[in-house]
Coordinates of C-alpha atoms and ligand atoms in Angstrom, one line a residue:
M1354 CA -40.0 96.7 21.0
T1355 CA -39.3 93.0 18.9
K1356 CA -35.7 92.6 18.6
K1357 CA -34.1 90.7 15.4
L1358 CA -33.7 87.4 17.1
D1359 CA -35.7 87.1 19.8
G1360 CA -36.0 83.5 21.2
K1361 CA -33.1 82.3 18.8
V1362 CA -30.4 80.4 20.4
A1363 CA -26.9 81.3 18.9
L1364 CA -24.0 79.1 19.2
I1365 CA -20.6 81.2 19.0
T1366 CA -16.9 79.3 19.0
G1367 CA -14.2 81.4 19.8
A1368 CA -16.4 83.1 22.1
A1369 CA -13.9 84.5 24.8
R1370 CA -12.4 87.6 23.1
G1371 CA -12.1 89.4 20.1
Q1372 CA -14.9 89.3 17.3
G1373 CA -16.4 86.3 19.1
R1374 CA -17.2 88.3 22.0
S1375 CA -18.4 91.1 20.2
H1376 CA -21.0 88.6 18.1
A1377 CA -21.6 87.2 21.7
V1378 CA -22.9 90.3 22.9
R1379 CA -24.3 91.6 19.5
L1380 CA -26.7 88.9 18.8
A1381 CA -27.8 89.0 22.5
R1382 CA -28.5 93.1 22.0
E1383 CA -30.8 91.4 19.3
G1384 CA -32.5 88.8 21.8
A1385 CA -30.7 85.4 21.3
D1386 CA -29.4 83.1 24.0
I1387 CA -25.8 82.1 23.7
I1388 CA -23.8 79.0 23.8
A1389 CA -20.5 80.4 23.6
V1390 CA -17.2 78.0 23.3
D1391 CA -13.4 78.8 23.4
I1392 CA -10.0 77.1 24.2
A1393 CA -8.9 79.7 26.5
R1394 CA -5.7 77.7 26.5
Q1395 CA -2.9 78.4 24.5
I1396 CA -1.7 76.7 21.1
D1397 CA 1.8 76.2 20.9
T1398 CA 2.2 76.9 17.5
V1399 CA 0.3 80.3 18.1
P1400 CA 3.2 83.1 18.1
F1401 CA 1.2 85.3 20.4
D1402 CA -1.4 85.0 23.2
M1403 CA -4.1 83.0 23.0
A1404 CA -7.5 84.0 25.5
T1405 CA -7.8 83.3 29.2
P1406 CA -11.0 81.5 31.1
E1407 CA -10.7 85.0 32.6
D1408 CA -11.6 86.4 28.7
L1409 CA -14.3 84.1 28.6
E1410 CA -16.1 84.6 32.1
E1411 CA -15.6 88.4 30.9
T1412 CA -17.9 87.4 27.4
A1413 CA -20.3 85.5 30.2
R1414 CA -20.9 88.5 32.3
L1415 CA -21.1 90.6 29.3
V1416 CA -24.3 89.1 27.7
K1417 CA -25.8 88.7 30.8
A1418 CA -25.6 92.3 30.9
T1419 CA -27.9 92.5 28.2
G1420 CA -30.8 90.4 29.9
R1421 CA -29.5 86.9 28.1
R1422 CA -28.7 83.6 29.1
I1423 CA -25.1 82.4 28.1
V1424 CA -24.2 78.6 28.7
S1425 CA -20.1 78.6 27.8
S1426 CA -17.7 76.2 28.0
R1427 CA -13.8 75.6 27.8
T1428 CA -14.1 73.6 24.6
D1429 CA -11.4 73.1 21.7
V1430 CA -13.5 73.1 18.2
R1431 CA -10.5 70.8 17.1
D1432 CA -12.4 68.1 19.4
G1433 CA -15.4 67.0 17.3
A1434 CA -16.8 65.0 20.2
A1435 CA -16.5 67.5 23.0
L1436 CA -17.9 69.9 20.8
T1437 CA -21.1 68.0 20.0
E1438 CA -21.1 67.5 23.7
A1439 CA -21.0 71.6 24.7
V1440 CA -23.0 72.0 22.4
A1441 CA -25.9 69.6 23.2
A1442 CA -25.6 70.8 26.8
G1443 CA -26.4 74.2 25.9
V1444 CA -29.4 73.3 23.9
A1445 CA -30.5 70.8 26.9
E1446 CA -30.5 74.0 28.8
L1447 CA -31.7 76.8 26.5
G1448 CA -34.2 74.7 24.6
R1449 CA -33.0 74.9 20.8
L1450 CA -30.6 76.3 18.5
D1451 CA -31.1 78.1 15.4
I1452 CA -27.8 79.9 14.4
A1453 CA -23.7 78.9 14.4
V1454 CA -21.0 81.2 14.4
A1455 CA -18.3 79.3 13.5
N1456 CA -15.7 81.6 14.3
A1457 CA -12.6 80.2 16.3
G1458 CA -9.3 80.9 15.3
I1459 CA -5.8 81.1 15.1
F1460 CA -3.2 83.0 13.3
G1461 CA 0.6 83.0 12.7
F1462 CA 3.6 83.4 9.8
G1463 CA 5.9 81.8 8.3
A1464 CA 6.9 80.7 4.7
L1465 CA 5.2 77.5 3.0
D1466 CA 8.4 76.2 2.0
T1467 CA 9.8 76.1 5.9
M1468 CA 7.2 76.1 8.1
S1469 CA 6.8 73.0 10.2
E1470 CA 4.6 70.3 10.1
Q1471 CA 3.0 70.9 13.5
Q1472 CA 2.0 74.8 12.2
F1473 CA 0.9 73.7 9.2
R1474 CA -1.7 70.8 10.9
D1475 CA -2.6 73.2 13.6
M1476 CA -4.1 75.6 11.3
I1477 CA -5.9 73.6 8.9
D1478 CA -6.8 71.6 12.8
V1479 CA -8.7 74.5 14.1
N1480 CA -9.3 77.0 10.8
L1481 CA -10.7 74.1 8.5
I1482 CA -11.5 71.0 10.6
G1483 CA -12.5 73.6 13.7
M1484 CA -15.5 75.0 10.7
W1485 CA -16.6 71.3 10.0
H1486 CA -17.1 70.6 13.4
T1487 CA -19.1 73.3 14.3
L1488 CA -21.6 72.3 11.1
Q1489 CA -21.6 68.9 12.3
A1490 CA -22.3 69.9 15.6
A1491 CA -24.6 72.3 15.1
V1492 CA -26.9 70.8 12.7
P1493 CA -28.2 68.3 14.1
A1494 CA -29.7 71.0 16.7
I1495 CA -30.5 72.9 14.3
R1496 CA -32.5 70.7 12.2
A1497 CA -34.2 69.1 14.9
G1498 CA -36.1 72.5 15.5
G1499 CA -37.7 71.9 11.9
R1500 CA -37.2 75.9 11.7
G1501 CA -34.3 76.3 9.4
G1502 CA -31.7 78.5 10.5
S1503 CA -27.9 80.5 9.8
I1504 CA -24.8 79.2 9.4
V1505 CA -22.2 81.6 9.4
M1506 CA -18.4 81.0 9.1
C1507 CA -15.6 83.2 9.2
S1508 CA -13.5 83.2 6.6
S1509 CA -11.3 86.7 6.0
T1510 CA -9.7 88.3 2.9
A1511 CA -7.2 85.9 2.9
G1512 CA -9.6 83.1 2.2
L1513 CA -10.1 85.2 -1.2
K1514 CA -6.7 85.9 -2.4
G1515 CA -3.5 84.1 -1.8
M1516 CA -1.1 86.5 0.7
A1517 CA 2.9 85.8 1.0
G1518 CA 3.9 85.3 4.9
F1519 CA 0.7 83.2 6.2
G1520 CA 0.3 80.1 3.5
H1521 CA -1.0 77.7 5.6
Y1522 CA -4.0 80.7 6.7
V1523 CA -4.5 81.4 3.9
T1524 CA -4.9 77.8 2.6
A1525 CA -7.1 77.2 5.4
K1526 CA -9.4 80.1 4.7
H1527 CA -10.3 79.2 0.9
G1528 CA -10.9 76.0 2.6
V1529 CA -13.6 77.5 4.3
V1530 CA -15.6 79.0 1.4
G1531 CA -15.4 75.1 -0.1
L1532 CA -17.3 74.2 2.8
M1533 CA -19.9 77.0 3.1
R1534 CA -20.9 76.4 -1.0
T1535 CA -21.0 72.6 -0.5
A1536 CA -23.0 72.9 3.3
A1537 CA -25.2 75.9 1.7
I1538 CA -26.5 73.3 -1.4
E1539 CA -26.7 70.8 0.8
L1540 CA -28.8 72.2 3.5
A1541 CA -30.7 74.6 1.7
P1542 CA -33.9 72.2 1.6
E1543 CA -34.2 72.3 5.4
S1544 CA -33.7 76.2 5.0
I1545 CA -30.6 76.1 6.9
R1546 CA -28.4 78.8 5.4
V1547 CA -24.3 78.6 5.0
N1548 CA -22.4 82.1 4.7
T1549 CA -19.2 83.4 4.8
I1550 CA -17.7 86.4 6.0
H1551 CA -14.7 88.2 4.7
P1552 CA -13.0 90.8 7.2
S1553 CA -9.9 92.6 6.3
A1554 CA -7.7 93.6 9.4
V1555 CA -10.2 93.6 12.3
D1556 CA -8.8 95.7 15.4
T1557 CA -8.1 92.3 18.1
P1558 CA -5.8 90.5 19.8
M1559 CA -4.8 88.6 16.6
I1560 CA -3.5 91.6 15.2
Q1561 CA -2.6 93.7 17.9
N1562 CA 0.3 91.6 19.2
A1563 CA 4.6 92.2 18.6
P1564 CA 4.7 89.5 16.3
T1565 CA 2.5 90.3 13.7
Y1566 CA 3.6 93.9 14.2
A1567 CA 7.1 92.3 13.3
L1568 CA 5.5 91.1 9.9
F1569 CA 4.1 94.4 8.6
A1570 CA 6.8 96.1 10.2
P1571 CA 10.2 94.3 9.9
D1572 CA 11.8 97.4 8.9
L1573 CA 10.5 99.3 12.3
P1574 CA 13.1 98.3 15.6
P1575 CA 10.9 96.2 17.8
E1576 CA 10.7 99.1 20.3
E1577 CA 9.3 101.2 17.8
R1578 CA 6.8 98.5 16.4
T1579 CA 3.5 100.6 18.6
R1580 CA -0.6 100.3 17.5
E1581 CA 0.1 104.2 16.6
A1582 CA 3.5 103.2 14.4
I1583 CA 1.7 100.0 12.7
A1584 CA -1.5 101.6 11.8
P1585 CA -0.5 103.0 8.6
R1586 CA 0.8 100.0 7.6
Y1587 CA -2.5 98.2 7.9
Q1588 CA -4.1 101.1 6.0
T1589 CA -2.3 100.3 3.3
L1590 CA -4.6 97.2 2.7
N1591 CA -8.0 99.3 2.6
K1592 CA -9.0 101.7 -0.1
L1593 CA -11.4 103.4 2.9
P1594 CA -9.2 105.8 4.6
I1595 CA -9.3 103.1 8.1
P1596 CA -6.4 100.8 9.3
W1597 CA -8.8 98.3 10.2
V1598 CA -12.2 97.4 11.5
E1599 CA -13.8 97.0 14.2
P1600 CA -15.0 93.6 15.7
L1601 CA -18.7 95.4 16.1
D1602 CA -18.7 96.3 12.2
V1603 CA -18.1 92.2 11.7
S1604 CA -20.8 92.0 14.5
N1605 CA -23.5 94.2 12.8
A1606 CA -22.8 92.5 9.4
V1607 CA -23.2 88.2 11.4
A1608 CA -26.5 89.9 12.6
W1609 CA -27.3 90.9 9.6
L1610 CA -26.9 87.3 7.9
V1611 CA -28.3 85.6 10.9
S1612 CA -31.5 87.8 10.9
D1613 CA -34.7 86.8 8.9
E1614 CA -34.1 90.2 7.2
A1615 CA -31.4 88.0 5.0
R1616 CA -33.7 85.0 4.8
Y1617 CA -33.0 84.5 1.2
V1618 CA -29.1 84.8 1.5
T1619 CA -27.4 81.4 1.5
G1620 CA -23.9 81.2 -0.2
T1621 CA -23.0 84.2 0.1
E1622 CA -18.9 85.2 0.5
L1623 CA -19.7 88.6 2.4
K1624 CA -16.8 91.0 2.8
I1625 CA -16.7 93.6 5.6
D1626 CA -12.9 94.6 4.2
A1627 CA -13.1 98.1 3.9
G1628 CA -12.6 97.9 -0.1
E1629 CA -9.2 95.7 0.4
E1630 CA -10.5 93.2 -2.1
L1631 CA -11.6 95.9 -4.9
Ligands
NAD1805 N1 -8.6 90.1 13.3 C1 -8.4 89.8 12.1 O1 -7.7 91.1 11.2 C2 -9.0 88.7 11.2 C3 -9.5 89.5 10.1 C4 -9.8 88.4 9.3 C5 -10.3 87.1 9.8 N2 -9.9 86.8 11.2 C6 -10.9 85.6 11.7 O2 -11.7 85.8 12.6 C7 -12.0 85.7 13.4 C8 -11.8 85.5 15.0 O3 -10.8 86.3 15.2 P1 -10.3 87.2 16.3 O4 -9.5 88.8 15.5 O5 -11.2 88.0 17.3 O6 -9.1 86.8 16.8 P2 -9.0 86.6 18.5 O7 -7.8 86.1 18.3 O8 -9.0 87.9 19.7 O9 -9.9 85.3 18.9 C9 -9.8 84.2 18.4 C10 -10.6 82.9 19.2 O10 -10.5 81.9 19.0 C11 -10.3 81.2 20.2 N3 -9.5 79.7 19.5 C12 -8.3 79.9 18.9 N4 -8.3 78.3 19.0 C13 -9.7 77.8 19.1 C14 -9.9 76.4 19.4 N5 -8.9 75.5 18.8 N6 -11.1 76.3 20.1 C15 -12.1 76.9 20.6 N7 -11.7 78.2 20.3 C16 -10.4 78.3 19.6 C17 -9.2 81.7 21.0 O11 -9.0 81.4 22.2 C18 -9.6 83.0 20.9 O12 -10.5 83.8 21.9 C19 -10.9 83.8 13.4 O13 -11.4 83.2 12.3 C20 -9.7 85.3 12.3 O14 -9.5 84.1 11.7 C21 -9.7 87.7 11.7

């Protein structure tokens, strides 16, 4: 049976775990070969554990289990030259590039008037400049194919409204929308589509960690801040009666956006948010 992405190659940043891993496996199941990049080490201003090299290896194993190929590397999206090199190496091995999913991101918290300069800069560097680097690394390779392509940038519901307690994240995620809207115009003549996705809370290590639980349930004593206790707090954000969406829900949206079924969809802010934004 022909699959939606047969013969295509997709770049995915932040692919070691969470949504990035889920996108890699989902797109591979649709027939795409994968170029996976992840920093796979800690950034000091991130208050929870980031992915490891073992996580990235596990993504590679899962993609290979679908029968597709994967070229993975430990690459920091803050380093534009390194990312361009990683993409070029992937394209050299897999033959082409059609899709880029700019997914790598970090989270953290603090009030805007008191957070450190380093915290704010790291956030903008990863969550905004990293997305621009991904575009810069991917577009020449997509363009070289002359077949058009699709770029998806991961924003958030925090890219559509103000939210207290993590203003650097909100700022970066709004910036991604500006990046997307402009790139969608600039690249449209070459049939390269650019869209953003806006999930509400997603069940990944980014939200399932003690420091983030403390943000959502400061009133609970630390020992009571469990996944079960925190779920109703997250649920208050959504209209649908669920605490969070699953990575696969976001991957399903990505798989559609990058496929020919969405061939005339560009410049769209696609919410996968359980009604949070209503
Ligand atoms: N989890 C949520 O609730 C949620 C909601 C909306 C949007 N998002 C966004 O979704 C995307 C994926 O996050 P997730 O939920 O899978 O979290 P996650 O922490 O599980 O995964 C993020 C991945 O990005 C990688 N990464 C971070 N900085 C990097 C860098 N400089 N270079 C390369 N890789 C880097 C991490 O190592 C990790 O593997 C992020 O952009 C995040 O902001 C998350």
